[in-house]
PDB file of C-alpha atoms in Angstrom:
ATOM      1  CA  UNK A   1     -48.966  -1.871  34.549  1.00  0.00           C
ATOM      2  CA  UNK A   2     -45.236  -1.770  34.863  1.00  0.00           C
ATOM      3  CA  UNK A   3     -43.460  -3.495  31.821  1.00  0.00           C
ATOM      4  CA  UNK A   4     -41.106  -6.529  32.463  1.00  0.00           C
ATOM      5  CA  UNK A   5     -37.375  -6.112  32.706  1.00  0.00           C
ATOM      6  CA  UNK A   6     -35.587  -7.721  29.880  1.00  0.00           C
ATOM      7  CA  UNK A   7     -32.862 -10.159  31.254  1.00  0.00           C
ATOM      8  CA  UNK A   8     -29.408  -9.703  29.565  1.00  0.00           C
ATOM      9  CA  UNK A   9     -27.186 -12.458  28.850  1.00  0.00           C
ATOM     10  CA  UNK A  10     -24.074 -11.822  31.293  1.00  0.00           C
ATOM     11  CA  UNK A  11     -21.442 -11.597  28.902  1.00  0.00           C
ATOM     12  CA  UNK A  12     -23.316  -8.627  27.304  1.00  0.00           C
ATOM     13  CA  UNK A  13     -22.620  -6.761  31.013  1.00  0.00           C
ATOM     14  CA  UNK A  14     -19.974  -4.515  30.424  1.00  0.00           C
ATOM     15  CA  UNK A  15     -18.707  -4.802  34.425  1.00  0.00           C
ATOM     16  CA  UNK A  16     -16.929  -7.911  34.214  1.00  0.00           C
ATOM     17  CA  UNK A  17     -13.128  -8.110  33.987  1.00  0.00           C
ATOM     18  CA  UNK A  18     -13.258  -9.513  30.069  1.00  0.00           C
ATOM     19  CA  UNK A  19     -15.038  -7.448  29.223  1.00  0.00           C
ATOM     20  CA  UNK A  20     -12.711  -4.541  30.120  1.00  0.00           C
ATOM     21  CA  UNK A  21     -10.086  -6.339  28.383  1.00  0.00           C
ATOM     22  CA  UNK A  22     -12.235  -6.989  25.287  1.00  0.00           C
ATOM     23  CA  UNK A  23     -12.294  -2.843  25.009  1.00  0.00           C
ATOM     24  CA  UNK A  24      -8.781  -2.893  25.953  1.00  0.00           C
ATOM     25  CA  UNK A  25      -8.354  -5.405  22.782  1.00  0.00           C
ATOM     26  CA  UNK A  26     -10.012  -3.026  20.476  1.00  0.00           C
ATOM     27  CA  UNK A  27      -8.134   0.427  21.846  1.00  0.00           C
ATOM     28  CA  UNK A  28      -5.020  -0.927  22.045  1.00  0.00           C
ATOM     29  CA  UNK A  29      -4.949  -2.329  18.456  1.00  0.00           C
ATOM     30  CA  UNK A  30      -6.601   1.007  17.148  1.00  0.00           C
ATOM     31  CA  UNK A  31      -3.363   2.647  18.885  1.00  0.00           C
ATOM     32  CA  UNK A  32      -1.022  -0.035  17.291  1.00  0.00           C
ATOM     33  CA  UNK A  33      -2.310   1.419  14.006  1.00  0.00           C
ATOM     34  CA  UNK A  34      -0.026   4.900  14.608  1.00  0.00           C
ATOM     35  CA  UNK A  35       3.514   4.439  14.179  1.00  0.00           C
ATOM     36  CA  UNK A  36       5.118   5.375  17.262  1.00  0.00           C
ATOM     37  CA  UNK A  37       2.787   3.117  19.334  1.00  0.00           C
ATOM     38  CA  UNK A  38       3.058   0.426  16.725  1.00  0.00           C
ATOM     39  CA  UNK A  39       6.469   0.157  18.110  1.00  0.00           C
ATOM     40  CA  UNK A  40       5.784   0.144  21.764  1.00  0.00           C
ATOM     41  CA  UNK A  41       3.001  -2.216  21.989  1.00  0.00           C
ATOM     42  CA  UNK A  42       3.593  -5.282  20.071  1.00  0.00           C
ATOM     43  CA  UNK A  43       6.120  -7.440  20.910  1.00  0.00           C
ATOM     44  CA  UNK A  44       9.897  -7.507  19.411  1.00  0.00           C
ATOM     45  CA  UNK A  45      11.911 -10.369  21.222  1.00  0.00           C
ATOM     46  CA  UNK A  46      14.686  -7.939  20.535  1.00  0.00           C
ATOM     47  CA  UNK A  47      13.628  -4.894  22.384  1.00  0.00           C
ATOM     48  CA  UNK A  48      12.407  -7.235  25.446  1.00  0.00           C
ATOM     49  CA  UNK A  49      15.680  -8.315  25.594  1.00  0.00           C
ATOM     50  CA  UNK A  50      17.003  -4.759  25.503  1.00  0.00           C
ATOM     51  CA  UNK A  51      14.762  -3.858  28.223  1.00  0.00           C
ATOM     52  CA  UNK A  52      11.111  -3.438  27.035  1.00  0.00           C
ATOM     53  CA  UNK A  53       9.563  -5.515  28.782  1.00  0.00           C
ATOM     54  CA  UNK A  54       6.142  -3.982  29.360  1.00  0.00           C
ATOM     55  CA  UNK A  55       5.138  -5.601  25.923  1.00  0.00           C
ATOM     56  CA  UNK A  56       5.025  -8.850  27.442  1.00  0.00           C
ATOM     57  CA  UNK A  57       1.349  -7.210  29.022  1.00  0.00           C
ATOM     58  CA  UNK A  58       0.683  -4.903  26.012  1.00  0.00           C
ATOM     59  CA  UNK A  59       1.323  -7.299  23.090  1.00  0.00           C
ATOM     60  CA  UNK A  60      -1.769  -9.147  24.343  1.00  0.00           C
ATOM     61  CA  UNK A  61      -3.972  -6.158  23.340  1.00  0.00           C
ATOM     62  CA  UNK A  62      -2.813  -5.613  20.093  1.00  0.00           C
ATOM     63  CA  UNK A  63      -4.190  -7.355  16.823  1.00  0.00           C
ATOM     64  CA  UNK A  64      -3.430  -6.152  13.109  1.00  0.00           C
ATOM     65  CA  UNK A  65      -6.224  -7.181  11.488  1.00  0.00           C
ATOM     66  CA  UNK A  66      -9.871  -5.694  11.604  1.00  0.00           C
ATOM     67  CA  UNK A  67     -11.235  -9.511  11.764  1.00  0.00           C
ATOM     68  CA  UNK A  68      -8.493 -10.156  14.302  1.00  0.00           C
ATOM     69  CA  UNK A  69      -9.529  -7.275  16.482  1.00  0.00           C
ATOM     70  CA  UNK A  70     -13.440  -8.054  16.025  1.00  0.00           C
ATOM     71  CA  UNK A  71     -13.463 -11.721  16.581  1.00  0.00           C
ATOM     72  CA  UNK A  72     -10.662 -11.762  19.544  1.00  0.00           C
ATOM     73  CA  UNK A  73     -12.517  -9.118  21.418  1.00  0.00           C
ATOM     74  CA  UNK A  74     -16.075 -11.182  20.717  1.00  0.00           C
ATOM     75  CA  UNK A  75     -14.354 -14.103  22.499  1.00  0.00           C
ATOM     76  CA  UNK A  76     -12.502 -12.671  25.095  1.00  0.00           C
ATOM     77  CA  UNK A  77     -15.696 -10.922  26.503  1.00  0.00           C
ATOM     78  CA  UNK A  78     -18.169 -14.150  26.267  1.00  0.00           C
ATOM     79  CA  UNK A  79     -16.530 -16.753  26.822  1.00  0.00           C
ATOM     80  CA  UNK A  80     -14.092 -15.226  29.089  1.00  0.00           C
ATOM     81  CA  UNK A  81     -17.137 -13.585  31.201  1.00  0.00           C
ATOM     82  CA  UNK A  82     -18.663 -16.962  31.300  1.00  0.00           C
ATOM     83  CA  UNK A  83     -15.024 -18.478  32.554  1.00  0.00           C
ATOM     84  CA  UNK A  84     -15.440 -15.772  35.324  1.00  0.00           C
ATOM     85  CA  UNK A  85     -18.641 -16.362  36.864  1.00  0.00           C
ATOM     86  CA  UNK A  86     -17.883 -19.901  37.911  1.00  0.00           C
ATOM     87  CA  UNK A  87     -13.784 -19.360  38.577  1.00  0.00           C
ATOM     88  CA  UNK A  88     -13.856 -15.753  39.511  1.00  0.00           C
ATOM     89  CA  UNK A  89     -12.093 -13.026  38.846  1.00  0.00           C
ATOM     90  CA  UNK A  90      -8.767 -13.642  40.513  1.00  0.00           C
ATOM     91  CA  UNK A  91      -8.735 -16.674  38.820  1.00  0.00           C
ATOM     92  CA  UNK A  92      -9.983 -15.914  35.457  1.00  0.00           C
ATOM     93  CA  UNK A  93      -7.299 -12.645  35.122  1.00  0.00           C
ATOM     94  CA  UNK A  94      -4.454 -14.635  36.299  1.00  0.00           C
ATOM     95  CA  UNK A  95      -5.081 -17.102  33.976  1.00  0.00           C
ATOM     96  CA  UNK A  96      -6.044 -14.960  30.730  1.00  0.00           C
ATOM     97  CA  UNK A  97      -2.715 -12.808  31.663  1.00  0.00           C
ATOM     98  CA  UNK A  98      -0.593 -14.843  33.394  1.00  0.00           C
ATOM     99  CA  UNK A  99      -0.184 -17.810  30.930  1.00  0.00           C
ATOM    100  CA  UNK A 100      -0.136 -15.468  27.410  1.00  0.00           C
ATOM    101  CA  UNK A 101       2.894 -13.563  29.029  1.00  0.00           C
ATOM    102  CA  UNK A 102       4.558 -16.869  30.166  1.00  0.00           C
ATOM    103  CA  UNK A 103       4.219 -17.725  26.248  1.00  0.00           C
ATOM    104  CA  UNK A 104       5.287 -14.735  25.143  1.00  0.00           C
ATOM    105  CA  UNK A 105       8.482 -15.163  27.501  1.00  0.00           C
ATOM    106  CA  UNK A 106       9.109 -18.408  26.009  1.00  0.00           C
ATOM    107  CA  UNK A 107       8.835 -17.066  22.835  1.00  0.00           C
ATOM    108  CA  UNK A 108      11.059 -14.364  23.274  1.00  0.00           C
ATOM    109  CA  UNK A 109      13.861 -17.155  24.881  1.00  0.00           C
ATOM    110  CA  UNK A 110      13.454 -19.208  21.560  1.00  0.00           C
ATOM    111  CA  UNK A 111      13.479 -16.531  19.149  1.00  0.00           C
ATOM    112  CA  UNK A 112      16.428 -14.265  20.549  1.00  0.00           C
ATOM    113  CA  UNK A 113      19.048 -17.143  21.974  1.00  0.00           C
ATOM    114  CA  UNK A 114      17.638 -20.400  19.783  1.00  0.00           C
ATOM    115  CA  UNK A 115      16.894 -19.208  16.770  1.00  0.00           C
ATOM    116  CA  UNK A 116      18.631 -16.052  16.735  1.00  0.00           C
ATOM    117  CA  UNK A 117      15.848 -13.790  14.936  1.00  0.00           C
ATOM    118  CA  UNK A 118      13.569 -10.644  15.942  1.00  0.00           C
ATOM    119  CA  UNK A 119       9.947 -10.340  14.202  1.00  0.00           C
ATOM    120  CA  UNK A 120       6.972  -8.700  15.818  1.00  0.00           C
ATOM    121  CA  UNK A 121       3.946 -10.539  17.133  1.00  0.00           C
ATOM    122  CA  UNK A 122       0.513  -9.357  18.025  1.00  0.00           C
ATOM    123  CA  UNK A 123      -1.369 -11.295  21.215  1.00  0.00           C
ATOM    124  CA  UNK A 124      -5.161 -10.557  20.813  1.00  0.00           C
ATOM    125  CA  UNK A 125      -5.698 -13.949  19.198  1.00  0.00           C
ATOM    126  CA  UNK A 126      -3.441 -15.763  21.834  1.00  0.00           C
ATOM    127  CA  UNK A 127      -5.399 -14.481  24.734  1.00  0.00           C
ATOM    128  CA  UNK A 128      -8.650 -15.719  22.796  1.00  0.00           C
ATOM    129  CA  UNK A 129      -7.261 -18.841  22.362  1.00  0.00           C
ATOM    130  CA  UNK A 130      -6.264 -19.308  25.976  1.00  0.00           C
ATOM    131  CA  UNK A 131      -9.414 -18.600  26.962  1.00  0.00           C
ATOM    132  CA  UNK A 132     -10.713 -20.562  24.626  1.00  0.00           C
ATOM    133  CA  UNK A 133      -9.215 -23.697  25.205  1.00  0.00           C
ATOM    134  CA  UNK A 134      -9.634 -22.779  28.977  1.00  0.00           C
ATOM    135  CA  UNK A 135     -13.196 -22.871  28.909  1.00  0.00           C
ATOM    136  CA  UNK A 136     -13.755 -26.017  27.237  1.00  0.00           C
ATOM    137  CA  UNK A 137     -11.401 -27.592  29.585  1.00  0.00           C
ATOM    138  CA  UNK A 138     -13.315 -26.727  32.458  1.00  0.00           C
ATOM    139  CA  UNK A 139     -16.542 -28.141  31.519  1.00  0.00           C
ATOM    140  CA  UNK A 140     -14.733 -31.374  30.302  1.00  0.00           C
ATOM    141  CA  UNK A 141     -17.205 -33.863  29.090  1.00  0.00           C
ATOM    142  CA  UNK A 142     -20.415 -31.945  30.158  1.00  0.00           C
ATOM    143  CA  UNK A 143     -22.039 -30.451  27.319  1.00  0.00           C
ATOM    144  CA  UNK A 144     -22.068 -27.031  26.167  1.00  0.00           C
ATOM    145  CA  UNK A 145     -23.458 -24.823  23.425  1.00  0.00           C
ATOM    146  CA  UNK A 146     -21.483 -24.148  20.624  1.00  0.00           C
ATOM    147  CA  UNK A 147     -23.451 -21.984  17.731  1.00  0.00           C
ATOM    148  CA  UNK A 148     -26.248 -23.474  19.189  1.00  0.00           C
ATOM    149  CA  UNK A 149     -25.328 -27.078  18.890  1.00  0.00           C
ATOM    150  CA  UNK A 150     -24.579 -29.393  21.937  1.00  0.00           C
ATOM    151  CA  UNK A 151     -20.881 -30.408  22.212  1.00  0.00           C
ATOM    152  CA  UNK A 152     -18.487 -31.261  25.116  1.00  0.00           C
ATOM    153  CA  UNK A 153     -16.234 -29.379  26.490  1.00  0.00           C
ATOM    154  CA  UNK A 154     -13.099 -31.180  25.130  1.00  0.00           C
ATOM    155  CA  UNK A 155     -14.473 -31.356  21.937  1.00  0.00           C
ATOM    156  CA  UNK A 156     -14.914 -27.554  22.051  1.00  0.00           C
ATOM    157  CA  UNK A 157     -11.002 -27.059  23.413  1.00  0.00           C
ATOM    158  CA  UNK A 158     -10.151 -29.342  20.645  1.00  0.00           C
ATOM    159  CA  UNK A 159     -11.485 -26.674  18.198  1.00  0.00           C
ATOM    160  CA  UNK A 160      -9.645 -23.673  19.620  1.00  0.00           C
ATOM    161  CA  UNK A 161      -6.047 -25.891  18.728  1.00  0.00           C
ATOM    162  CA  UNK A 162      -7.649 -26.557  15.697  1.00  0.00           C
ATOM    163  CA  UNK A 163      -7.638 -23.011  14.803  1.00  0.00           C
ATOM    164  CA  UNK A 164      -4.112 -22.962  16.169  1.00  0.00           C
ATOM    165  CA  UNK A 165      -3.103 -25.890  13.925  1.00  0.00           C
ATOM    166  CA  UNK A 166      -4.636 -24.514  11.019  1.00  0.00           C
ATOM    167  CA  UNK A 167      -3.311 -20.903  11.390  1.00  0.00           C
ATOM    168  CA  UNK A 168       0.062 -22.196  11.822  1.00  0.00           C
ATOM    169  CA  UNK A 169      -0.511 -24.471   8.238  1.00  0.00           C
ATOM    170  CA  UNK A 170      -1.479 -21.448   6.225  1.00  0.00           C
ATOM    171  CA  UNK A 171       0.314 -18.586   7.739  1.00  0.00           C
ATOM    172  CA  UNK A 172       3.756 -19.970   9.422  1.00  0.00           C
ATOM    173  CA  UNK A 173       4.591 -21.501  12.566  1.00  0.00           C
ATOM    174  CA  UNK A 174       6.405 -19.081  14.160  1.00  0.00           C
ATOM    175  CA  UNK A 175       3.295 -16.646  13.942  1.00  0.00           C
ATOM    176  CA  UNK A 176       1.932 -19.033  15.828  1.00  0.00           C
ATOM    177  CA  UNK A 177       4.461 -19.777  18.248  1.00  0.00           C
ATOM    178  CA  UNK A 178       3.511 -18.319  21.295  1.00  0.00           C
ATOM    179  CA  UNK A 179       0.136 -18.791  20.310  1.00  0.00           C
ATOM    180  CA  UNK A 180       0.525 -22.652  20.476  1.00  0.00           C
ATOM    181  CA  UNK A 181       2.668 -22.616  23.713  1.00  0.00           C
ATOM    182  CA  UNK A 182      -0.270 -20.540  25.533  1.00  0.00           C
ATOM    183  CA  UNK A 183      -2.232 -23.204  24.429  1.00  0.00           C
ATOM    184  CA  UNK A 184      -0.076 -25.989  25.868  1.00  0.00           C
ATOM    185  CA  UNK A 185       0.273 -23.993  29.209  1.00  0.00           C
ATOM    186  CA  UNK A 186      -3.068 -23.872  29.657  1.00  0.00           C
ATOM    187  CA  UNK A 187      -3.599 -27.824  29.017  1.00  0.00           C
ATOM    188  CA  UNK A 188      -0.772 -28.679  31.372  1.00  0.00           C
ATOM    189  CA  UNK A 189      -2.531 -25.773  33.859  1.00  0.00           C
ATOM    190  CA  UNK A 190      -6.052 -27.697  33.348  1.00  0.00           C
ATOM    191  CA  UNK A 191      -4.867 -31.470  33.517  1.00  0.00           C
ATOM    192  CA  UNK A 192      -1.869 -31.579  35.705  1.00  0.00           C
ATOM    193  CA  UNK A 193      -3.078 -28.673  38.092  1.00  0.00           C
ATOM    194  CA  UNK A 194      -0.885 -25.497  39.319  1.00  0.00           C
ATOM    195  CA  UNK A 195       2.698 -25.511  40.632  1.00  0.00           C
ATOM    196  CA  UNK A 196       1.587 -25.904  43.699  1.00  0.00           C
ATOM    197  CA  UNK A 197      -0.775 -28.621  43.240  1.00  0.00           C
ATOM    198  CA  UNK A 198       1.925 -30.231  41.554  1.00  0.00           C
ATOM    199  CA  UNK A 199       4.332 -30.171  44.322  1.00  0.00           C
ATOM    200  CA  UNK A 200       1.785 -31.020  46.655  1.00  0.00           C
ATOM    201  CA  UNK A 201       1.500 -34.208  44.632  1.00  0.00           C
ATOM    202  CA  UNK A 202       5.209 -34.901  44.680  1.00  0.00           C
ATOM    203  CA  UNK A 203       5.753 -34.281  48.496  1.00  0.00           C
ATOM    204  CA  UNK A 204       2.855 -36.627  48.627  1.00  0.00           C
ATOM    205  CA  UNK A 205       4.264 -39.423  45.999  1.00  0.00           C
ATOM    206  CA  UNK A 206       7.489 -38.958  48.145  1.00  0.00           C
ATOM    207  CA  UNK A 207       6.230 -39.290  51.450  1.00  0.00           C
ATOM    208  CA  UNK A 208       4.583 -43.033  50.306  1.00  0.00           C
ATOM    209  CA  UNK A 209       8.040 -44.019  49.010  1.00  0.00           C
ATOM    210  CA  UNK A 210       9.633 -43.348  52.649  1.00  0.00           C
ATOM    211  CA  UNK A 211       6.190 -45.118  54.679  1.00  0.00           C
ATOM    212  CA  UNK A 212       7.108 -48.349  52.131  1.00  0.00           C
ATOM    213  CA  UNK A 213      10.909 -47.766  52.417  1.00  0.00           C
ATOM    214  CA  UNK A 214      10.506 -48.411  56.249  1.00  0.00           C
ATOM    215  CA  UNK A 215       8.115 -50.978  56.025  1.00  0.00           C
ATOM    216  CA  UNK A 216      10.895 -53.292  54.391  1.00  0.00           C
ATOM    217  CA  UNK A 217      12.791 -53.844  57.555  1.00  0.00           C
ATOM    218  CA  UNK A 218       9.415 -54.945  59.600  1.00  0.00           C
ATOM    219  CA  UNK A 219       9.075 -58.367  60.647  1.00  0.00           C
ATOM    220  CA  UNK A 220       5.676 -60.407  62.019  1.00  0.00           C
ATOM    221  CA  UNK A 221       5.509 -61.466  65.135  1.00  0.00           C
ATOM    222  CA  UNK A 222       3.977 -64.870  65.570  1.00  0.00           C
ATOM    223  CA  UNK A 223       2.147 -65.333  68.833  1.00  0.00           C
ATOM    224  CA  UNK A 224       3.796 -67.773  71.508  1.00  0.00           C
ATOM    225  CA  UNK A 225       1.124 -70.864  72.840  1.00  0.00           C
ATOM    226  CA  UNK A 226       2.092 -70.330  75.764  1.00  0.00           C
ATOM    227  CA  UNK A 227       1.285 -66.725  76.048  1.00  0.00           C
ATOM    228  CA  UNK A 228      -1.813 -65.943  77.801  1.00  0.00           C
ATOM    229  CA  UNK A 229      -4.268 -63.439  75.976  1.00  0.00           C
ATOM    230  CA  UNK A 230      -3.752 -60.602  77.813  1.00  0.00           C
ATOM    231  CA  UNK A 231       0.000 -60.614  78.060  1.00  0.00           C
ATOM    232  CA  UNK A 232       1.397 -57.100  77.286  1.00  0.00           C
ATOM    233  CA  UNK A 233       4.924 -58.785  75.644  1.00  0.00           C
ATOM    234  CA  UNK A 234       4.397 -58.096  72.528  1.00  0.00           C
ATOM    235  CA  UNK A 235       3.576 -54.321  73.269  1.00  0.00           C
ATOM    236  CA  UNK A 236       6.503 -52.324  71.456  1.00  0.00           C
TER     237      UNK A 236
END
């Protein structure tokens, strides 16, 4: 009698894109640990701005602590696997990259010309968070398991800025700098829509202003008594 085929929850499937990047999470920060490649792969605002700008990619794979690297990886493969099989993959890893190096750009604008300073950052935890956030904010108000209790999906965004907020309260805001601009990305991304959803909406919103703007100068015609039914007079 042949035995029945256990089913595997599909974030355990090591195929999907997040799931690459979870291992990339945990190789990446075991490289950090050496010193020469603790210099290359974080991120310096400094040495971006002198040219090393590969660790706007590689700074998202790097994470200094052993919790850091654990939990980040965890999160990025489930939830981030889940993300993918109802956005796909094109999607999902232009999102998951795409918005944590627009952060780390930002952050690298702030801290070298605004605030005139150089620190290194590690991304791990800023890619979990944006996919994170991400995830509840695609399921909205439909609920969703969360340590096996049923919330919403807001609610559920809500607590990845939680852990945002309360990072930044016990170990500096500008640790968590980019960390809270990837999450503000992504909730402009999720409620307002893409760039060019956004200008679709302006053309749009701009179109309606000319329609009314030359609907001022219209005037009614009023019918003439005297004008049979079928008259073609008032045909403009």
């Amino acid at each position: 009698m042949p035995t029945a085929r256990v089913r595997r929850p599909a974030w355990l499937s090591a195929r999907s894109t997040d799931a690459k990047l979870a291992i990339a999470i945990i190789g990446c920060s075991l490289l950090a640990t050496l010193p020469l490649a603790r210099r290359f792969l974080p991120l310096s605002p400094g040495l971006v701005t002198s040219g090393w700008i590969w660790q706007l990619l590689t700074y998202q794979f790097v994470s200094f602590y052993a919790l850091g690297v654990l939990f980040d990886a965890l999160i990025v493969w489930q939830i981030g696997t889940a993300l993918e099989s109802s956005w796909g993959t094109r999607r999902t890893l232009g999102l998951t990259l795409g918005i944590p190096a627009i952060a780390w750009a930002l952050t690298v604008v702030i801290c070298a010309f605004l605030l005139h300073i150089d620190t290194i950052f590690s991304g791990a935890e800023v890619l979990a968070s944006t996919v994170w956030v991400a995830y509840g904010l695609a399921h909205g108000r439909s609920q969703i398991s969360f340590w096996g209790f049923p919330i919403s999906g807001n609610l559920f965004a809500g607590i990845g800025v939680l852990f945002v907020v309360l990072n930044g309260a016990f170990s500096g805001w500008l640790g968590v700098l980019p960390d809270a601009l990837a999450v503000a990305i992504t909730i402009g991304y999720l409620r307002l829509g893409s760039p060019r959803n956004l200008l679709l909406r302006f053309q749009s919103w701009r179109f309606r202003r000319q329609l009314k703007a030359r609907s001022t100068h219209l005037k009614l015609i009023v019918k003439d008594r005297n004008t049979r039914d079928d008259s073609d007079r008032y045909l403009h």
